[in-house]
Short mmCIF file of C-alpha atoms in Angstrom, two decimals:
data_model
loop_
_atom_site.label_atom_id
_atom_site.label_comp_id
_atom_site.label_asym_id
_atom_site.label_seq_id
_atom_site.Cartn_x
_atom_site.Cartn_y
_atom_site.Cartn_z
CA UNK O 1 0.00 0.00 0.00
CA UNK O 2 1.36 3.46 -0.90
CA UNK O 3 1.89 6.09 1.80
CA UNK O 4 -0.98 8.15 0.36
CA UNK O 5 -3.34 5.17 0.44
CA UNK O 6 -2.32 4.33 4.01
CA UNK O 7 -2.95 7.94 5.05
CA UNK O 8 -6.37 7.97 3.35
CA UNK O 9 -7.29 4.73 5.10
CA UNK O 10 -6.19 6.17 8.43
CA UNK O 11 -8.30 9.34 7.87
CA UNK O 12 -11.33 7.28 6.93
CA UNK O 13 -10.90 4.95 9.89
CA UNK O 14 -10.81 7.77 12.47
CA UNK O 15 -13.64 9.63 10.74
CA UNK O 16 -15.82 6.51 10.84
CA UNK O 17 -14.98 5.98 14.53
CA UNK O 18 -16.06 9.57 15.24
CA UNK O 19 -19.31 9.06 13.30
CA UNK O 20 -19.98 5.69 15.02
CA UNK O 21 -19.37 7.27 18.44
CA UNK O 22 -21.77 10.05 17.38
CA UNK O 23 -19.17 12.70 18.20
CA UNK O 24 -19.32 14.08 14.64
CA UNK O 25 -22.35 14.02 12.36
CA UNK O 26 -21.80 13.62 8.59
CA UNK O 27 -23.33 16.21 6.23
CA UNK O 28 -22.51 14.67 2.87
CA UNK O 29 -19.77 17.26 2.33
CA UNK O 30 -16.13 16.50 3.12
CA UNK O 31 -14.90 18.63 6.01
CA UNK O 32 -18.38 19.84 7.08
CA UNK O 33 -19.74 18.07 10.16
CA UNK O 34 -22.21 18.50 12.96
CA UNK O 35 -20.81 18.24 16.49
CA UNK O 36 -22.41 16.36 19.37
CA UNK O 37 -22.98 17.84 22.81
CA UNK O 38 -20.10 15.74 24.13
CA UNK O 39 -17.73 17.12 21.48
CA UNK O 40 -18.94 20.67 22.12
CA UNK O 41 -18.51 20.31 25.86
CA UNK O 42 -14.83 19.39 25.41
CA UNK O 43 -14.33 22.51 23.28
CA UNK O 44 -16.21 24.67 25.82
CA UNK O 45 -14.18 23.31 28.70
CA UNK O 46 -10.88 23.72 26.85
CA UNK O 47 -11.82 27.31 26.09
CA UNK O 48 -12.69 28.00 29.70
CA UNK O 49 -9.36 26.47 30.75
CA UNK O 50 -7.60 28.88 28.33
CA UNK O 51 -9.65 31.78 29.68
CA UNK O 52 -8.59 30.91 33.25
CA UNK O 53 -4.95 30.68 32.11
CA UNK O 54 -5.04 34.13 30.46
CA UNK O 55 -7.17 36.07 32.96
CA UNK O 56 -4.17 37.86 34.48
CA UNK O 57 -3.19 39.26 31.07
CA UNK O 58 -6.55 41.07 30.91
CA UNK O 59 -7.08 40.68 27.16
CA UNK O 60 -9.86 42.69 25.49
CA UNK O 61 -12.52 40.17 24.50
CA UNK O 62 -13.91 40.83 21.01
CA UNK O 63 -16.18 38.59 18.93
CA UNK O 64 -16.82 39.07 15.22
CA UNK O 65 -19.29 37.10 13.10
CA UNK O 66 -17.81 34.56 10.64
CA UNK O 67 -18.31 37.00 7.74
CA UNK O 68 -16.50 40.30 7.14
CA UNK O 69 -16.46 43.32 4.83
CA UNK O 70 -15.59 42.39 1.23
CA UNK O 71 -13.73 45.71 0.83
CA UNK O 72 -11.54 44.84 3.80
CA UNK O 73 -10.89 41.42 2.27
CA UNK O 74 -9.77 43.15 -0.94
CA UNK O 75 -7.21 45.18 1.05
CA UNK O 76 -5.44 42.03 2.26
CA UNK O 77 -3.22 39.83 0.09
CA UNK O 78 -5.50 36.83 0.55
CA UNK O 79 -6.71 36.76 -3.07
CA UNK O 80 -3.07 36.65 -4.27
CA UNK O 81 -1.93 34.04 -1.79
CA UNK O 82 -4.88 31.75 -1.07
CA UNK O 83 -7.46 32.12 -3.89
CA UNK O 84 -8.29 28.42 -3.69
CA UNK O 85 -9.24 28.63 0.01
CA UNK O 86 -11.50 31.70 -0.09
CA UNK O 87 -15.20 31.75 0.68
CA UNK O 88 -17.26 34.43 -1.02
CA UNK O 89 -20.91 34.97 -0.08
CA UNK O 90 -23.31 35.41 -3.00
CA UNK O 91 -27.05 36.00 -3.11
CA UNK O 92 -29.87 36.68 -5.55
CA UNK O 93 -30.22 40.38 -6.28
CA UNK O 94 -32.63 40.45 -9.22
CA UNK O 95 -36.32 41.26 -9.53
CA UNK O 96 -39.25 39.04 -10.50
CA UNK O 97 -38.29 38.44 -14.14
CA UNK O 98 -34.78 37.40 -13.10
CA UNK O 99 -36.28 35.26 -10.33
CA UNK O 100 -38.36 33.38 -12.91
CA UNK O 101 -35.20 32.80 -14.93
CA UNK O 102 -33.35 31.64 -11.81
CA UNK O 103 -36.13 29.18 -10.96
CA UNK O 104 -36.18 27.89 -14.52
CA UNK O 105 -32.46 27.16 -14.34
CA UNK O 106 -32.83 25.75 -10.83
CA UNK O 107 -35.53 23.31 -11.95
CA UNK O 108 -34.09 22.21 -15.27
CA UNK O 109 -30.36 22.70 -15.57
CA UNK O 110 -28.69 23.02 -12.20
CA UNK O 111 -26.43 25.96 -13.13
CA UNK O 112 -28.50 28.51 -11.20
CA UNK O 113 -25.57 29.62 -9.00
CA UNK O 114 -24.17 31.60 -11.96
CA UNK O 115 -27.12 34.01 -11.60
CA UNK O 116 -26.12 35.07 -8.10
CA UNK O 117 -24.16 38.21 -7.31
CA UNK O 118 -21.44 38.90 -4.78
CA UNK O 119 -22.75 40.33 -1.49
CA UNK O 120 -20.91 42.82 0.72
CA UNK O 121 -19.28 40.02 2.72
CA UNK O 122 -16.67 37.27 2.54
CA UNK O 123 -16.28 34.32 4.92
CA UNK O 124 -13.50 35.01 7.44
CA UNK O 125 -10.40 32.86 6.71
CA UNK O 126 -9.07 33.46 10.25
CA UNK O 127 -10.64 34.85 13.42
CA UNK O 128 -8.30 37.85 13.43
CA UNK O 129 -8.97 39.14 9.88
CA UNK O 130 -11.93 41.38 10.88
CA UNK O 131 -9.93 42.85 13.78
CA UNK O 132 -7.23 44.72 11.83
CA UNK O 133 -9.54 47.02 9.80
CA UNK O 134 -11.31 47.90 13.06
CA UNK O 135 -7.99 48.93 14.65
CA UNK O 136 -7.08 51.76 12.23
CA UNK O 137 -5.52 54.65 14.15
CA UNK O 138 -3.03 54.95 16.98
CA UNK O 139 -2.71 52.20 19.56
CA UNK O 140 -2.44 52.93 23.29
CA UNK O 141 0.95 52.78 25.01
CA UNK O 142 1.73 49.09 25.44
CA UNK O 143 -0.34 48.16 22.40
CA UNK O 144 -3.47 45.99 22.48
CA UNK O 145 -3.98 42.36 23.42
CA UNK O 146 -7.20 40.95 21.95
CA UNK O 147 -8.96 37.65 22.65
CA UNK O 148 -10.92 36.47 19.57
CA UNK O 149 -12.97 33.48 18.57
CA UNK O 150 -14.89 32.72 15.42
CA UNK O 151 -15.93 30.07 12.97
CA UNK O 152 -13.61 30.38 9.96
CA UNK O 153 -13.85 28.95 6.45
CA UNK O 154 -11.25 27.37 4.20
CA UNK O 155 -12.28 25.60 1.03
CA UNK O 156 -10.16 22.47 1.24
CA UNK O 157 -12.45 19.41 1.15
CA UNK O 158 -10.63 16.42 2.65
CA UNK O 159 -11.23 13.02 4.22
CA UNK O 160 -8.90 14.05 7.05
CA UNK O 161 -11.26 14.68 9.99
CA UNK O 162 -8.80 17.32 11.21
CA UNK O 163 -9.03 19.28 7.95
CA UNK O 164 -12.47 20.81 8.24
CA UNK O 165 -13.78 23.49 5.89
CA UNK O 166 -15.63 25.27 8.69
CA UNK O 167 -14.07 25.27 12.14
CA UNK O 168 -13.38 27.46 15.16
CA UNK O 169 -10.26 29.33 16.07
CA UNK O 170 -9.54 30.90 19.46
CA UNK O 171 -6.93 33.58 18.97
CA UNK O 172 -4.87 36.00 21.01
CA UNK O 173 -3.57 38.91 18.95
CA UNK O 174 -1.05 41.57 19.90
CA UNK O 175 -0.91 44.88 18.06
CA UNK O 176 1.98 47.16 18.98
CA UNK O 177 5.70 47.69 18.42
CA UNK O 178 7.87 45.05 16.70
CA UNK O 179 9.24 44.10 20.15
CA UNK O 180 5.75 43.68 21.62
CA UNK O 181 4.54 41.59 18.67
CA UNK O 182 7.59 39.32 18.72
CA UNK O 183 7.45 38.95 22.50
CA UNK O 184 3.77 37.91 22.17
CA UNK O 185 4.61 35.29 19.54
CA UNK O 186 7.52 33.92 21.57
CA UNK O 187 5.53 33.91 24.83
CA UNK O 188 2.68 31.98 23.23
CA UNK O 189 4.98 29.49 21.57
CA UNK O 190 5.98 28.43 25.11
CA UNK O 191 2.66 29.03 26.86
CA UNK O 192 0.56 27.10 24.33
CA UNK O 193 2.93 24.14 24.66
CA UNK O 194 2.55 24.25 28.43
CA UNK O 195 -1.27 24.38 28.19
CA UNK O 196 -1.49 21.57 25.64
CA UNK O 197 1.02 19.34 27.42
CA UNK O 198 -0.91 19.79 30.69
CA UNK O 199 -3.91 18.05 29.07
CA UNK O 200 -1.80 15.20 27.74
CA UNK O 201 -1.09 16.51 24.23
CA UNK O 202 2.65 16.14 23.73
CA UNK O 203 3.02 18.73 20.94
CA UNK O 204 6.24 19.58 19.15
CA UNK O 205 7.04 23.09 17.83
CA UNK O 206 8.03 23.28 14.15
CA UNK O 207 8.84 26.09 11.72
CA UNK O 208 5.97 26.17 9.24
CA UNK O 209 4.54 27.95 6.22
CA UNK O 210 1.05 28.75 5.00
CA UNK O 211 -0.23 26.91 1.90
CA UNK O 212 0.48 29.76 -0.55
CA UNK O 213 -1.06 29.15 -3.96
CA UNK O 214 0.66 28.25 -7.22
CA UNK O 215 4.11 28.70 -8.70
CA UNK O 216 4.60 32.07 -7.01
CA UNK O 217 3.48 30.56 -3.72
CA UNK O 218 6.73 28.58 -3.57
CA UNK O 219 8.54 31.87 -3.10
CA UNK O 220 6.17 33.05 -0.34
CA UNK O 221 6.55 29.72 1.50
CA UNK O 222 10.34 29.96 1.34
CA UNK O 223 10.35 33.56 2.58
CA UNK O 224 7.98 32.77 5.45
CA UNK O 225 10.15 29.85 6.55
CA UNK O 226 13.37 31.79 5.98
CA UNK O 227 12.21 34.53 8.34
CA UNK O 228 10.71 32.11 10.90
CA UNK O 229 7.39 33.97 10.77
CA UNK O 230 5.21 30.93 11.47
CA UNK O 231 5.51 28.21 14.07
CA UNK O 232 3.08 25.37 14.56
CA UNK O 233 2.57 22.99 17.44
CA UNK O 234 2.05 19.57 15.91
CA UNK O 235 0.94 16.19 17.22
CA UNK O 236 0.04 12.96 15.44
CA UNK O 237 -3.73 12.55 15.00
CA UNK O 238 -4.12 10.19 12.02
CA UNK O 239 -0.45 9.78 11.18
CA UNK O 240 2.87 9.65 13.04
CA UNK O 241 4.79 10.70 9.90
CA UNK O 242 2.46 13.57 9.06
CA UNK O 243 1.51 15.13 12.40
CA UNK O 244 -1.28 17.72 12.55
CA UNK O 245 -0.88 21.37 13.55
CA UNK O 246 -3.32 22.08 16.38
CA UNK O 247 -2.01 25.56 17.24
CA UNK O 248 -0.04 28.19 15.34
CA UNK O 249 1.93 31.26 16.35
CA UNK O 250 2.46 33.87 13.65
CA UNK O 251 4.36 37.13 13.32
CA UNK O 252 2.97 39.33 10.52
CA UNK O 253 5.66 42.04 10.68
CA UNK O 254 3.98 45.35 9.64
CA UNK O 255 1.74 43.69 7.02
CA UNK O 256 -1.65 44.39 8.60
CA UNK O 257 -0.39 47.57 10.27
CA UNK O 258 0.55 49.17 6.95
CA UNK O 259 -2.51 47.94 5.02
CA UNK O 260 -4.99 49.15 7.65
CA UNK O 261 -3.00 52.20 8.84
CA UNK O 262 -2.50 51.04 12.42
CA UNK O 263 0.23 52.91 14.32
CA UNK O 264 1.84 52.10 17.63
CA UNK O 265 1.90 54.80 20.34
CA UNK O 266 5.30 56.05 19.11
CA UNK O 267 3.78 56.83 15.68
CA UNK O 268 5.52 54.01 13.78
CA UNK O 269 3.54 51.47 11.73
CA UNK O 270 2.29 48.81 14.12
CA UNK O 271 3.49 45.22 13.97
CA UNK O 272 1.09 42.38 14.77
CA UNK O 273 1.32 38.77 15.90
CA UNK O 274 -1.39 36.22 16.49
CA UNK O 275 -1.63 32.81 18.07
CA UNK O 276 -4.52 30.52 17.30
CA UNK O 277 -5.82 27.37 18.94
CA UNK O 278 -7.55 25.15 16.37
CA UNK O 279 -10.41 24.14 18.65
CA UNK O 280 -11.78 21.19 16.66
CA UNK O 281 -8.27 19.87 16.03
CA UNK O 282 -7.44 20.04 19.74
CA UNK O 283 -10.66 18.20 20.50
CA UNK O 284 -9.87 15.55 17.85
CA UNK O 285 -6.36 15.14 19.28
CA UNK O 286 -7.80 14.67 22.79
CA UNK O 287 -10.21 11.97 21.58
CA UNK O 288 -7.42 10.30 19.60
CA UNK O 289 -4.91 10.25 22.46
CA UNK O 290 -7.23 9.61 25.43
CA UNK O 291 -9.93 7.53 23.71
CA UNK O 292 -13.47 8.18 22.53
CA UNK O 293 -14.93 7.62 25.99
CA UNK O 294 -14.28 10.67 28.20
CA UNK O 295 -14.93 8.74 31.41
CA UNK O 296 -11.73 6.80 30.65
CA UNK O 297 -9.54 9.86 30.10
CA UNK O 298 -6.71 10.41 32.60
CA UNK O 299 -8.01 11.85 35.87
CA UNK O 300 -5.64 14.87 35.68
CA UNK O 301 -6.96 15.84 32.23
CA UNK O 302 -10.60 15.47 33.27
CA UNK O 303 -9.91 17.60 36.33
CA UNK O 304 -8.18 20.41 34.40
CA UNK O 305 -10.97 20.45 31.82
CA UNK O 306 -13.70 20.08 34.45
CA UNK O 307 -15.09 16.98 32.72
CA UNK O 308 -16.89 14.96 35.37
CA UNK D 1 23.75 41.13 -20.26
CA UNK D 2 21.93 39.16 -17.56
CA UNK D 3 22.19 42.16 -15.24
CA UNK D 4 20.60 44.43 -17.86
CA UNK D 5 17.71 42.02 -18.34
CA UNK D 6 17.24 41.74 -14.58
CA UNK D 7 17.22 45.52 -14.26
CA UNK D 8 14.51 45.72 -16.94
CA UNK D 9 12.45 43.09 -15.10
CA UNK D 10 12.91 44.93 -11.80
CA UNK D 11 11.76 48.19 -13.39
CA UNK D 12 8.64 46.50 -14.73
CA UNK D 13 7.65 44.11 -11.93
CA UNK D 14 9.27 44.97 -8.60
CA UNK D 15 7.43 48.23 -7.77
CA UNK D 16 10.56 49.55 -6.03
CA UNK D 17 10.30 52.79 -4.09
CA UNK D 18 13.83 53.77 -5.22
CA UNK D 19 14.73 54.56 -8.85
CA UNK D 20 16.39 51.45 -10.30
CA UNK D 21 19.01 53.60 -12.08
CA UNK D 22 20.33 54.85 -8.72
CA UNK D 23 20.92 51.28 -7.46
CA UNK D 24 24.22 49.47 -7.83
CA UNK D 25 24.35 45.73 -8.49
CA UNK D 26 25.15 45.24 -4.80
CA UNK D 27 22.35 47.45 -3.41
CA UNK D 28 19.85 45.80 -1.08
CA UNK D 29 16.62 45.41 -3.05
CA UNK D 30 14.51 44.97 0.10
CA UNK D 31 15.80 48.34 1.35
CA UNK D 32 14.81 49.71 -2.06
CA UNK D 33 11.19 48.65 -1.52
CA UNK D 34 11.01 45.04 -2.65
CA UNK D 35 8.32 43.18 -0.62
CA UNK D 36 7.48 39.50 -0.27
CA UNK D 37 4.57 39.95 -2.67
CA UNK D 38 6.60 41.80 -5.33
CA UNK D 39 9.35 39.19 -4.94
CA UNK D 40 6.81 36.69 -6.28
CA UNK D 41 6.25 38.83 -9.41
CA UNK D 42 10.00 39.21 -9.79
CA UNK D 43 10.61 35.47 -9.43
CA UNK D 44 7.94 34.55 -11.97
CA UNK D 45 9.18 37.15 -14.48
CA UNK D 46 12.80 35.96 -14.16
CA UNK D 47 11.74 32.32 -14.55
CA UNK D 48 9.80 33.20 -17.71
CA UNK D 49 12.51 35.44 -19.19
CA UNK D 50 15.35 32.94 -18.75
CA UNK D 51 13.25 29.78 -19.03
CA UNK D 52 14.48 28.47 -15.69
CA UNK D 53 12.91 27.25 -12.47
CA UNK D 54 14.31 28.30 -9.12
CA UNK D 55 14.70 25.25 -6.86
CA UNK D 56 13.13 25.70 -3.41
CA UNK D 57 16.47 26.17 -1.65
CA UNK D 58 17.17 29.25 -3.81
CA UNK D 59 13.86 30.99 -3.06
CA UNK D 60 15.01 32.83 0.08
CA UNK D 61 15.86 36.49 0.51
CA UNK D 62 19.55 35.81 -0.15
CA UNK D 63 18.83 35.10 -3.82
CA UNK D 64 16.50 38.06 -4.32
CA UNK D 65 18.35 40.56 -2.13
CA UNK D 66 20.48 42.21 -4.85
CA UNK D 67 20.94 42.37 -8.62
CA UNK D 68 24.30 40.70 -8.17
CA UNK D 69 22.82 37.78 -6.22
CA UNK D 70 20.10 37.38 -8.85
CA UNK D 71 22.70 37.36 -11.66
CA UNK D 72 24.69 34.65 -9.90
CA UNK D 73 21.55 32.55 -9.38
CA UNK D 74 20.43 32.93 -13.00
CA UNK D 75 23.91 32.11 -14.31
CA UNK D 76 23.96 28.96 -12.21
CA UNK D 77 20.53 27.86 -13.40
CA UNK D 78 21.02 28.71 -17.07
CA UNK D 79 24.15 26.57 -16.90
#
């Protein structure tokens, strides 16, 4: 059996176990699943554990919906770098005659989606994307530390249960000076490992790159790795050889600061860094490593996550 | 000859903030306004012009940091 086939079989096996245990509910679309109350409770409890661990830092809590301003999307580089992952929201904007035409196509030919028009919004590719355009202006002394959470969308259908198209990200973002942004990234690289290891997830930090698109994307990947801008905490879920990133820590330099005109208190263009917990992936790693039955998880993990 | 072609590509694709004619072959192109995104345009244009493909290990900032470094990379790849 080839490595790819073995990996596919491993994905399918774990996915079927999750369906059989009724932790995930299939939808007919790869990477789009319902979650059971048990699954959700693990995510809730992990989040509350993170909240307890970060209370002393007094982050500003901000929640955005999973859609954001199309004009703000256009100001980022996303369309250059990740066109294949984007989610654009379209709707019907015609009148009655066009509606009749739409229904005709809907009933007979199936190509009705071509008659829709782009709305004012895009699906958020990361929880922090809507934050930066809202931060235009001058930051307070010491910068800002923001706690975010949102469903995000990435169009990458896969049999890997850990590669969902729609999933939640809990993020902590620092906006400030280069020193503040880097310190945030470095702090979280350690702190996230400590948090994850405390619940039995023996993650390893690795230098990583985003999946930049196409021939030009090779150059972006190399630059990102060269400059050590992205670290991931990985752990085997379906494969020992190809471990899964369940958390990432990223330094954006002045990218968002310059695009959205965010300045630090000293007047210079702000630098930003974000860390993100992939909540579903963490949950899937917990079920993989401790078993599908929570009552049999290690006592210490159940205690930390308040799972009685 | 290669340097002249690279200068022409830089003028067309790199969106530098400094006039290309004021730069020496050793000048730092990132100081002159090259960004990670414009490096992509530059890389693709050089690959097309010289009919080469940069291997992954040559895609870092060292290769794209100066006209001189680009000339050396292209010479190596053209063979």
